[in-house]
Amino acid sequence: MDILASLFNGILVALEPINLGLAIVGVIVGLFVGAMPGLGSVNGVAILLPFTFVIQGFTGGATSPMIFLAAIYYGAMYGGAISSITLGIPGASTAVATTFDGRPLALAGKAHVALVAAALASFAGGTVSNVMFTAFAPLLATVALSFGDPEVFALMLLAFATFVGLGGDDIPKTIFSICIGLVLATVGFDVVSGEPRLIFFDITGFSHGIRFLVLAIGVYGIGEMLWTINTSRYGSSMSNVDVSARAIIDAIKDFRHAWRGTVIGSLLGFFVGILPAAGATPGSLMAYGVAKLTSRNPGEYGKGSIDGVAAPEAANNSASTGAMLPMMTLGIPGSPTTAVLLAGMVIWGLQPGPLLFTNQPDFVWPLIGSFYISNVVAVLINLAFIPVFLWMLRMPFTILAPLIFVLSLVGTFAAYQDMFDVWLMVIVGIAAFFLRLLDYPVAPAVLAIVLGPIAEPKLRQSLLFSDGDFMIFLNRPIAGPITVIALILIFLPLFKLIRDKMRQTA
């Protein structure tokens, strides 16, 4: 009852005119920041962090500035799906998995279905994570602390195991695509030894590695544009997108068919989000893989499955709240964006950690209350703006293609201010186009380059701790069961493939 009373009081503070206004403005800003390729929540929060000092000077406390930044974070999680669905360009790394099925739905003239599913799944994921955050914050913080290097690597291995199903029925090509992603993830300086690795032709631009957004925008911006031009799939279905209120209402009713992906994304996203340094991107990718793995119709994924949109969108919003938990209860950022928020809290004189809930209840509970308010504001604004987003699809492709190209260039340069990355993004896009011509799936490669930099140091640090004994991944109470499940998921499709080949030979 104390928790409910504290939450109720926190929501009342969050509903004060100044805080509610900041939440609305923050959500709108975050929505468009998230939709712009190359920006995302990290850059949006970092850019607007200095502005919060003006807010603090006006309100006289840290609560209102933090509500504003948290609202930007929420809005950006919603906004990342917009460009992924309408243009095929991920607004941020957290929205890459949304592109897999959101873009095919848009190409089939069902962009309104994808946008509604993304908005409602985001709302569901945010609501579930808010409730879990409120009820179980101290307990979940303890669970997060129990995840050491072997447990995190086992979780990443489980994520890789789900990738096998993301490339269709051609398992060898899928594994090859994963290997390409893992190789690209090792380019740059070794995080453990500091030695340079795979710096092709001694080009200094490779020293910082191949950045994920460069790969994502190249594959799903330039690559998708070239693929659309080559196959002429755009057609009249894109120009005849239905923007009527009736179509949106029907799409809201159809969302009930996406309950499976929404549940998976909401729960899995929050669990991955609370792990220190994991964040929303791995959560959304894992949710997509698990949703496909457990689906009764896995063949629909990648062709326009509404569950394929709901799962990653529910996960990235759920994970964004989950990432707040280790930041507030342990003082450990759960994602790059929460690292910026943590810096802001320290600047404002707050001390994140186990005593924050006890010593600063007047800050904590209004902030948690603002999570609920921002979630409601975000879904209402997102649904209201859907006709505007759909209007973009009515533009002729002769205008849309150059727009996609320019946004890809500007988004990549805005993210890193490096022309080498811009050229690399174009080359990656062309390479992705030819891989698709050869019927190689590109999604597993993109996913591998996300989790590779997380999995590799955890693997090596675990082996250093165990003197090279791989049994460390099997004899620990949490890592062991996860590793066994991951190995089963990896080898089971391979056994089925070998069995089918033997039957064909016989």
Short mmCIF file of C-alpha atoms in Angstrom, two decimals, residues 52 104 121 169 224 226 245 289 408 421 490:
data_model
loop_
_atom_site.label_atom_id
_atom_site.label_comp_id
_atom_site.label_asym_id
_atom_site.label_seq_id
_atom_site.Cartn_x
_atom_site.Cartn_y
_atom_site.Cartn_z
CA THR A 52 17.50 21.33 -18.67
CA PRO A 104 6.97 -5.19 -46.10
CA ALA A 121 2.71 -2.43 -28.78
CA ASP A 169 14.84 -22.16 -44.52
CA GLU A 224 16.33 -1.14 -49.58
CA LEU A 226 18.21 -0.12 -54.63
CA ALA A 245 -10.04 7.38 -39.73
CA GLY A 289 13.81 -13.82 -32.80
CA SER A 408 20.72 8.27 -45.28
CA ASP A 421 31.46 6.57 -42.40
CA ILE A 490 21.42 -23.95 -32.48
#
